[in-house]
XYZ file of C-alpha atoms in Angstrom:
649
model
C 89.198 117.189 116.002
C 88.398 116.629 112.549
C 89.605 115.002 109.336
C 92.784 115.812 108.225
C 92.991 117.942 105.654
C 94.546 116.435 102.358
C 96.031 117.316 98.875
C 97.342 115.698 96.285
C 101.266 115.485 95.069
C 102.895 115.492 91.864
C 106.237 114.697 91.405
C 108.616 114.047 88.711
C 112.079 112.442 89.508
C 115.272 110.886 87.651
C 115.016 107.325 87.277
C 118.674 107.409 88.915
C 117.346 108.280 92.006
C 114.203 106.868 92.558
C 115.476 104.019 94.888
C 117.155 106.526 97.070
C 113.931 108.486 97.041
C 111.768 105.608 98.281
C 113.751 104.414 100.574
C 113.498 108.073 102.536
C 109.792 108.275 101.687
C 109.544 104.662 103.441
C 110.846 106.259 106.581
C 109.180 109.137 106.351
C 105.595 106.875 106.293
C 103.107 109.851 105.616
C 102.459 109.068 101.814
C 100.198 107.221 100.160
C 100.993 106.282 96.665
C 98.062 106.634 93.898
C 98.154 103.797 91.549
C 98.784 105.227 88.087
C 98.878 102.101 86.109
C 95.121 101.352 87.279
C 93.023 100.971 83.720
C 90.144 103.035 85.451
C 92.739 106.286 86.581
C 94.181 105.794 83.088
C 91.017 106.319 81.441
C 90.103 109.373 83.450
C 93.757 110.536 82.838
C 94.162 109.780 79.158
C 97.063 112.233 78.654
C 98.967 109.370 80.990
C 98.474 106.987 78.519
C 101.917 107.886 76.542
C 103.674 107.096 79.572
C 105.357 103.660 80.118
C 104.441 101.754 83.097
C 106.818 101.305 85.684
C 107.564 97.626 86.686
C 110.105 95.701 88.978
C 113.453 95.822 88.299
C 115.992 93.052 88.193
C 116.967 93.173 91.487
C 113.773 92.234 92.746
C 114.177 88.550 92.331
C 117.195 88.601 94.454
C 115.315 90.367 96.930
C 112.722 87.975 96.686
C 115.166 85.292 97.231
C 116.399 86.707 100.233
C 113.244 87.489 102.177
C 112.222 83.838 101.236
C 115.399 83.006 103.174
C 115.164 85.034 105.900
C 111.633 83.837 106.624
C 112.266 80.429 106.475
C 115.114 80.339 108.765
C 113.145 82.630 110.966
C 110.308 80.643 111.359
C 112.295 77.225 111.726
C 113.901 78.970 114.531
C 110.747 80.386 116.320
C 109.671 76.610 116.199
C 112.339 75.447 118.744
C 113.321 79.154 120.389
C 111.394 79.105 123.424
C 108.652 82.331 123.072
C 108.343 85.002 125.725
C 105.239 85.523 127.442
C 102.708 88.102 126.082
C 103.610 90.316 129.410
C 107.257 89.969 129.144
C 107.426 90.902 125.683
C 105.634 93.787 125.766
C 107.761 94.942 129.043
C 110.947 94.837 126.705
C 109.120 96.069 123.712
C 110.656 96.070 120.462
C 113.892 97.395 119.105
C 113.996 100.884 117.837
C 116.269 101.947 114.834
C 116.309 104.094 111.716
C 116.230 102.558 108.394
C 120.072 103.238 107.746
C 120.713 101.356 111.451
C 119.043 98.553 110.002
C 120.738 98.298 106.675
C 123.824 98.192 108.714
C 123.150 95.858 111.389
C 121.988 93.513 108.467
C 124.648 93.957 106.066
C 127.437 93.496 109.326
C 125.801 90.150 110.678
C 126.381 86.851 109.306
C 122.505 86.111 108.516
C 123.227 84.460 105.429
C 125.710 81.718 107.131
C 123.202 81.216 109.597
C 120.782 80.579 106.967
C 122.650 78.120 105.759
C 123.373 75.852 109.143
C 119.693 76.200 109.852
C 119.116 75.082 106.233
C 121.076 71.824 106.960
C 119.593 71.502 110.645
C 116.286 71.409 108.727
C 117.467 68.825 106.294
C 118.855 66.770 108.731
C 115.743 66.714 110.685
C 113.745 65.923 107.796
C 115.775 63.356 106.876
C 115.467 61.752 110.510
C 112.079 62.421 110.485
C 111.378 60.010 107.448
C 113.841 57.341 108.614
C 111.577 57.093 111.699
C 108.627 56.814 109.817
C 109.999 53.932 107.766
C 110.849 52.419 110.640
C 107.886 52.289 112.291
C 106.151 51.190 109.058
C 108.236 48.207 109.300
C 107.530 47.772 112.929
C 103.774 48.139 111.839
C 103.966 45.645 109.115
C 105.858 42.931 111.513
C 104.383 42.851 114.109
C 101.446 39.834 113.509
C 104.662 38.164 112.186
C 106.823 38.915 114.986
C 106.061 34.920 116.355
C 108.122 33.510 113.105
C 111.262 32.143 114.536
C 112.910 31.482 111.358
C 114.903 34.647 109.010
C 113.235 35.641 106.068
C 116.418 35.014 104.266
C 116.089 31.401 105.412
C 112.717 31.109 104.304
C 113.379 32.003 100.645
C 116.289 29.959 100.676
C 114.697 26.590 101.218
C 113.338 24.201 98.186
C 109.715 23.807 99.269
C 107.176 26.213 97.915
C 105.877 28.125 100.880
C 103.260 31.042 101.604
C 103.354 33.572 104.051
C 100.581 36.079 104.656
C 97.190 36.306 106.107
C 93.424 35.530 105.408
C 90.526 37.271 107.670
C 89.937 35.444 110.585
C 86.098 34.317 109.370
C 87.660 31.752 107.173
C 90.003 30.072 109.900
C 88.483 26.971 110.163
C 87.623 25.821 106.429
C 90.740 27.103 105.493
C 92.759 24.650 108.068
C 90.267 22.215 106.925
C 91.187 22.558 103.430
C 94.607 22.735 104.172
C 94.586 19.670 106.614
C 96.761 17.741 104.130
C 99.555 20.455 104.295
C 101.983 22.042 106.532
C 100.059 25.138 108.321
C 101.865 27.281 111.220
C 99.581 29.839 112.539
C 102.012 32.905 113.416
C 99.115 34.960 114.945
C 95.928 35.986 115.169
C 94.041 39.162 115.816
C 90.190 40.533 115.738
C 90.006 40.859 111.952
C 93.123 38.310 110.169
C 95.067 35.346 110.843
C 98.508 35.214 109.997
C 100.038 32.050 108.704
C 102.793 29.843 107.077
C 102.014 27.388 104.702
C 104.783 24.771 103.302
C 103.407 22.449 100.149
C 105.098 20.174 97.868
C 106.092 21.534 94.680
C 103.707 19.024 92.903
C 101.053 20.604 94.858
C 101.843 24.290 94.475
C 99.221 25.528 91.894
C 96.414 23.659 93.986
C 97.536 25.265 97.605
C 97.802 28.592 95.967
C 93.952 28.401 94.187
C 93.061 26.909 98.151
C 94.162 30.150 99.409
C 93.304 32.745 96.729
C 89.652 31.226 96.959
C 89.884 32.423 100.709
C 91.138 36.161 99.735
C 94.997 35.344 100.788
C 97.059 38.388 101.034
C 100.942 37.429 100.541
C 103.685 39.210 102.606
C 106.413 40.381 100.683
C 109.761 41.974 102.278
C 113.536 42.760 101.188
C 114.340 42.058 104.850
C 116.563 39.293 105.678
C 116.525 38.768 109.379
C 113.898 37.254 112.034
C 110.863 39.626 112.201
C 111.566 39.920 116.135
C 115.216 41.094 115.823
C 114.379 43.421 112.873
C 111.663 44.813 115.056
C 113.720 45.157 118.291
C 116.601 46.793 115.907
C 114.068 48.662 114.479
C 112.912 50.168 117.930
C 116.778 50.740 118.874
C 117.308 52.652 116.224
C 114.018 54.998 116.599
C 115.394 55.741 119.960
C 118.818 57.099 118.524
C 116.826 58.818 115.950
C 114.651 60.570 119.303
C 117.998 61.398 121.024
C 119.648 62.996 117.799
C 116.313 64.493 117.174
C 116.015 65.906 120.908
C 120.121 67.399 120.917
C 119.312 68.948 117.534
C 116.286 70.991 119.312
C 118.557 71.650 122.217
C 120.703 72.998 120.104
C 118.416 75.513 118.290
C 116.712 76.435 121.440
C 119.136 78.248 122.260
C 119.782 80.108 119.419
C 117.755 83.525 120.692
C 120.094 85.700 119.504
C 120.422 84.525 116.285
C 116.762 84.413 116.056
C 117.019 88.199 116.581
C 119.537 88.729 114.096
C 116.838 86.846 111.905
C 114.137 89.353 112.822
C 116.523 92.385 111.616
C 117.011 90.304 108.343
C 113.586 90.130 107.403
C 112.278 93.346 108.709
C 115.250 94.457 106.316
C 114.552 92.687 103.276
C 110.489 92.821 103.963
C 110.990 96.657 103.574
C 113.231 96.870 100.323
C 110.672 94.322 98.920
C 108.016 96.256 99.062
C 110.090 99.324 97.671
C 110.734 97.268 94.634
C 106.518 96.222 94.375
C 105.571 99.514 95.132
C 107.143 100.768 91.373
C 104.519 99.150 89.934
C 102.185 101.903 90.793
C 104.547 104.493 88.996
C 104.483 105.582 85.259
C 107.467 106.980 83.760
C 109.819 107.978 80.244
C 113.282 106.717 79.383
C 114.691 108.643 82.554
C 112.051 110.348 84.326
C 109.083 108.859 86.823
C 106.069 110.274 87.392
C 104.603 109.924 90.823
C 101.548 110.890 92.369
C 100.114 110.246 95.890
C 98.198 111.851 99.123
C 99.647 113.759 101.986
C 98.654 115.884 104.928
C 98.777 119.662 104.574
C 100.537 119.563 107.451
C 102.815 117.529 105.954
C 103.885 119.105 102.870
C 106.959 121.062 104.056
C 108.631 118.047 105.803
C 107.837 116.427 102.410
C 109.859 119.004 100.611
C 112.446 118.895 102.450
C 112.843 115.060 101.914
C 112.673 115.209 98.230
C 115.163 118.402 98.437
C 117.440 116.491 100.502
C 117.358 113.365 98.325
C 117.195 114.560 94.718
C 118.911 118.288 94.938
C 117.471 120.524 92.669
C 116.767 117.900 89.967
C 112.635 117.613 90.496
C 109.503 118.804 89.832
C 106.754 118.637 92.617
C 103.481 120.149 93.007
C 100.449 120.024 95.097
C 96.782 120.345 94.231
C 93.824 120.806 96.365
C 91.173 117.963 96.522
C 88.539 118.426 93.643
C 85.060 117.185 94.054
C 85.085 114.403 91.591
C 87.950 113.235 94.235
C 86.321 112.966 97.150
C 85.482 109.313 97.346
C 89.416 108.760 96.562
C 91.066 110.597 99.156
C 92.068 108.753 102.111
C 91.162 109.502 105.468
C 93.311 110.332 108.386
C 91.595 111.413 111.697
C 93.149 114.102 113.870
C 91.840 114.015 117.415
C 92.978 114.874 121.218
C 93.862 111.923 123.495
C 90.799 111.077 124.684
C 88.770 111.273 121.419
C 92.116 109.382 119.854
C 91.234 106.572 122.054
C 87.858 105.925 120.451
C 88.885 106.254 116.820
C 89.094 102.304 116.921
C 85.568 102.157 117.227
C 84.884 104.976 114.414
C 87.119 102.525 111.999
C 85.748 99.199 113.014
C 82.386 100.982 111.486
C 83.482 102.693 108.249
C 85.752 105.798 108.173
C 83.893 108.780 107.195
C 84.500 110.410 103.685
C 86.309 113.526 102.826
C 83.402 115.877 102.811
C 81.880 114.225 106.395
C 82.357 115.036 109.687
C 84.449 112.427 111.887
C 81.828 111.209 114.473
C 84.466 110.146 116.939
C 84.414 112.868 119.250
C 80.948 112.699 118.878
C 80.554 109.173 119.872
C 83.022 109.195 122.950
C 80.698 111.209 125.734
C 78.067 108.550 125.093
C 80.160 105.521 124.684
C 81.948 106.782 128.030
C 78.309 107.128 129.816
C 76.823 104.118 128.267
C 79.323 101.855 129.279
C 80.062 103.222 132.810
C 76.248 103.051 133.233
C 76.367 98.845 132.086
C 79.471 97.844 134.404
C 78.673 100.593 137.025
C 80.748 99.046 139.826
C 83.389 101.117 142.217
C 85.590 97.928 142.479
C 85.638 96.879 138.632
C 86.423 100.468 137.603
C 89.204 100.434 140.295
C 90.741 97.492 138.929
C 90.208 98.666 135.062
C 91.575 101.924 136.022
C 94.687 100.248 137.651
C 95.383 98.110 135.067
C 95.347 100.634 132.505
C 97.446 102.295 134.658
C 100.390 99.602 134.852
C 99.965 98.710 131.385
C 100.960 102.145 130.278
C 103.520 103.113 132.893
C 105.158 99.461 132.930
C 105.267 97.760 129.516
C 106.523 98.762 126.160
C 103.394 99.077 124.066
C 102.960 99.506 120.355
C 100.681 102.193 119.030
C 97.956 100.268 119.144
C 98.460 98.346 122.096
C 99.009 101.734 123.908
C 95.602 103.315 122.367
C 93.809 99.959 123.706
C 94.919 100.545 127.094
C 94.220 104.552 127.368
C 90.570 103.542 125.973
C 89.802 100.917 129.124
C 91.541 103.653 130.862
C 89.163 106.798 130.223
C 86.181 103.983 130.509
C 87.333 103.247 134.217
C 86.181 107.000 135.149
C 82.373 106.631 134.153
C 82.274 102.806 135.862
C 83.806 104.396 139.035
C 81.205 106.862 138.892
C 77.988 105.102 137.943
C 79.221 102.569 140.768
C 78.780 105.253 143.214
C 75.736 105.953 141.801
C 74.342 102.687 142.213
C 75.908 102.269 145.571
C 78.183 99.118 144.048
C 81.531 97.729 144.955
C 81.951 94.186 143.981
C 77.960 94.153 144.120
C 77.194 94.721 147.577
C 80.613 93.856 149.114
C 80.635 97.636 150.688
C 77.573 98.823 151.621
C 78.516 102.055 149.894
C 75.517 105.548 150.490
C 73.468 104.690 146.618
C 71.775 107.984 145.101
C 69.651 105.206 143.253
C 69.192 101.738 144.877
C 69.020 99.196 141.953
C 66.514 97.070 144.122
C 63.950 99.716 144.702
C 64.347 102.537 141.844
C 64.641 100.503 138.771
C 61.803 102.508 137.153
C 63.981 105.438 137.619
C 67.016 103.845 135.761
C 64.691 102.719 133.494
C 63.491 105.884 132.592
C 67.128 107.316 132.955
C 67.718 104.831 130.382
C 65.454 105.915 127.849
C 66.299 109.708 128.307
C 69.752 109.066 127.539
C 68.277 107.174 124.172
C 66.310 110.461 123.725
C 68.932 112.869 123.892
C 71.404 111.082 121.653
C 68.749 110.342 119.091
C 67.853 113.990 118.816
C 71.516 115.028 119.214
C 72.567 112.819 115.773
C 69.231 114.548 113.931
C 71.320 117.771 115.289
C 74.106 116.701 113.594
C 72.648 115.670 110.763
C 70.741 119.085 110.445
C 74.156 120.972 110.670
C 76.178 118.989 108.146
C 73.329 119.664 106.098
C 72.993 123.307 106.641
C 76.932 123.335 106.356
C 76.964 122.243 102.889
C 74.559 124.768 101.747
C 71.306 122.553 102.121
C 69.219 124.130 104.666
C 65.973 123.474 102.815
C 66.827 119.989 103.242
C 67.623 119.982 106.710
C 64.423 121.602 107.438
C 62.488 118.596 105.487
C 64.927 115.868 106.763
C 65.405 116.824 110.406
C 62.883 119.453 111.310
C 59.847 117.609 110.127
C 60.959 114.610 111.934
C 61.592 116.578 115.215
C 58.330 118.579 115.219
C 56.564 114.931 114.938
C 59.033 113.279 117.481
C 58.707 115.764 119.842
C 54.873 116.232 119.452
C 54.150 112.862 120.520
C 56.045 113.412 123.410
C 53.607 116.291 124.476
C 50.856 114.826 123.228
C 52.015 111.361 125.607
C 52.648 113.770 128.616
C 49.417 115.965 127.760
C 47.768 112.615 128.484
C 49.447 111.063 130.739
C 49.085 114.503 133.071
C 45.349 114.689 132.305
C 45.906 118.141 130.823
C 43.743 118.605 127.708
C 45.615 122.296 126.521
C 48.845 120.340 126.042
C 47.335 117.189 124.699
C 45.640 119.293 122.076
C 49.128 121.331 121.058
C 50.941 117.975 120.807
C 47.993 116.304 118.560
C 48.077 119.417 116.217
C 52.112 119.420 116.000
C 52.019 115.703 115.642
C 49.582 115.875 112.826
C 51.431 119.050 111.129
C 54.807 117.020 111.630
C 53.125 114.082 109.757
C 52.292 115.945 106.856
C 55.722 117.285 106.510
C 57.103 114.029 106.450
C 54.528 112.901 103.779
C 54.933 116.022 101.616
C 58.587 115.999 101.886
C 60.333 112.907 102.120
C 59.555 111.567 98.590
C 60.479 115.025 96.741
C 63.111 113.673 94.740
C 60.569 111.417 93.239
C 59.166 112.580 89.745
C 55.673 111.776 90.114
C 53.388 112.713 92.526
C 52.084 109.130 93.480
C 55.871 108.453 94.316
C 56.366 111.354 96.145
C 53.562 110.445 98.481
C 53.834 106.592 98.574
C 57.863 107.382 99.653
C 56.528 109.956 101.881
C 53.915 107.429 103.369
C 56.202 105.090 103.747
C 58.914 107.082 105.417
C 56.210 107.726 108.092
C 56.085 104.572 108.736
C 59.744 104.853 110.004
C 58.219 106.378 113.810
C 58.163 102.662 114.722
C 61.904 102.542 114.132
C 62.119 105.360 116.745
C 60.323 103.363 118.551
C 62.407 100.261 118.575
C 65.374 102.688 119.070
C 63.911 103.687 122.449
C 63.475 100.376 123.586
C 67.311 99.554 122.887
C 68.036 101.764 125.108
C 66.593 99.866 128.069
C 69.647 97.699 127.770
C 71.714 100.250 129.717
C 69.221 98.912 132.730
C 69.212 95.594 131.920
C 73.322 95.080 131.785
C 73.637 97.245 134.797
C 71.381 95.352 137.378
C 72.849 92.220 135.694
C 75.975 92.501 136.221
C 75.488 93.973 140.227
C 72.900 90.998 140.550
C 75.394 88.534 139.299
C 78.069 90.159 141.555
C 76.199 90.139 144.719
C 74.702 86.568 144.142
C 78.297 85.633 144.276
C 79.084 87.391 147.504
C 75.879 85.759 149.057
C 77.051 82.336 148.023
C 80.328 82.950 149.723
C 78.936 84.265 152.881
C 76.951 81.020 153.068
C 80.044 78.998 153.213
C 80.225 77.767 157.243
C 83.492 77.989 159.756
C 87.009 77.253 158.101
C 85.499 76.761 154.264
C 84.510 80.437 154.546
C 88.534 81.479 154.756
C 89.871 78.368 152.775
C 87.505 78.778 149.699
C 85.857 82.122 149.783
C 88.579 84.220 149.084
C 89.718 81.977 145.896
C 85.728 81.759 144.348
C 85.336 85.537 145.321
C 88.634 86.250 143.350
C 87.869 83.821 139.910
C 83.846 84.834 140.440
C 84.574 88.694 140.353
C 87.160 88.001 137.778
C 84.650 86.078 135.504
C 81.636 88.244 136.249
C 83.972 91.585 135.192
C 85.404 90.153 132.083
C 81.681 88.950 131.250
C 80.658 92.928 132.184
C 82.922 94.342 130.409
C 82.702 92.187 127.046
C 78.913 92.740 127.214
C 78.943 96.550 127.827
C 81.698 96.925 124.887
C 79.665 95.016 122.384
C 75.996 96.668 123.405
C 77.613 100.275 123.722
C 78.793 100.014 119.854
C 75.506 98.497 119.065
C 73.985 101.630 120.540
C 76.389 103.890 118.527
C 76.542 102.421 115.022
C 72.258 100.920 114.806
C 70.546 103.841 117.147
C 73.233 106.772 116.860
C 75.043 106.654 113.544
C 71.923 105.776 111.580
C 70.403 109.230 112.184
C 73.373 111.393 110.723
C 76.377 108.795 109.266
C 77.264 107.346 106.202
C 80.796 106.669 105.934
C 82.511 104.522 103.031
C 85.597 106.465 103.404
C 89.179 104.926 102.753
C 91.671 104.532 105.272
C 94.767 106.109 105.131
C 97.730 103.463 103.923
C 101.153 105.352 103.951
C 103.783 103.548 102.179
C 105.884 102.300 105.570
C 107.721 99.826 106.870
C 106.999 96.500 108.316
C 107.658 97.617 111.996
C 106.774 93.885 112.739
C 110.059 93.242 114.803
C 111.669 96.538 114.836
C 110.419 100.170 115.500
C 111.702 102.380 112.828
C 112.455 106.102 113.792
C 111.403 108.570 111.157
C 114.285 110.158 109.707
C 113.411 114.192 107.958
């Protein structure tokens, strides 16, 4: 239950065997490479500046092209192949192959022919869609003119000058008056415009044109020949045929589920190859030898040596170095915990990974997370639902690593939820009259005291962890100053308050003097890093003001009471409402409302408990001892999006 011990490796290998080695290391998935080409790293290791920077080889462009093809074909086909429901997909799980099996499967497949076929279909669909868009545009433009009973070809053939177009409707009367001496046919009128045909004499063409221009006439131009109504009908018929043709193409694509699986293999394979090509930009080299450095867990050293030896024979150099003090911030962090604590690693990771010289806070937050979460949900029925749901997910579904850890997370949380449910006597609120150790209707003060007590325990536990870390790092004086002075002060405040409340003068006096001593220690020691006396005292007084923060912390723990009572109250209110249904309505609507309402309250309770427990861990607890800021371990590995790659050692 700690941070995995890492070491740095340095590997020299011949260029000719580098690709084979990278393929094996990618399948191994336990190595994180150092970017030797980083300018800051080169500045710190000036002896490496004489080496050449490794770069992407000539096959990279071809690999990138193949990956692009596979990605396009898969994305295109996924648009039309019905997707499996999330539950069905989890029941089936991912296929499991080794890297060699994946490579052989892709080489034997016809994915390239499939790509060409899909590309043709994509172009065909695009052309059909473009044609449809053009036809819709033609229909839209001709709609106002569908009342014109002469073809455009005939209209163009007449020798009399004509004007076909539209004018704003507001000028209709004035326009008609101005053109009273000419033939004017109103074709259609809408809310904005009037569409018309005007015939003029040759001698009056310019005069008519000036009149129309004065009213903002917009002429209609087209290359069509037939009548508008006929063109519209023919366009609509063609659109129907296009839609039918698109439908059959999409139906043909929708049954290509196996072909989609083939494309998944191709995408996975070329994604892995692409990673192997691009990772070379982390290395340095001479004409024939590559220099590779990286981080690996000490426990994986022997497996790493075996892979290198099996791949490179005797033609290599491999050395390991322990972590140096100046490399602490650069070491990638891996956590190693038992099954229970591992399920809570996501809580730590969501906040920040520890640095290499810190402690893993996961085992230290897990007990509190269990207690706080259980106290906030606190219902036997809800706990049983979560327990059964998580067990079914773990036993029936083929979950990936992250999903499995998430299911285990709620599996473990179900137990304190059930426990506190028995303590509060809650089963879907007050559905069943369970005997309660603490009555939530009468013993609110007891729950409040218990909540604050848990807060006191967690805060002092956090301070104890800080003291342990400082002593472990050889800083006992800092432990006394930064932890001991606060413990003395906080405990003394509690003793003083108890003495005042109980009316015990001796206890009160002892508490008062110890409190004064603790406060003086805080003022004197908290500014010890400052140079001037004024700076030391100022920093000390400012630190003493932090007592108000501890008061705020304790108040925050009252949410343990508030959420626990709120969830139970909502469940109880729901049961009360259902119980008020008269006669047959109780049996018809009662079960439905009960199920939907309780599920809603369950979701609300789980979400609220998760968020507020995280807040207590991060703000009230971690602030006492944990800094974080470590870099998570990011191994050079396979994509594993559609395929689970089996390790080969």
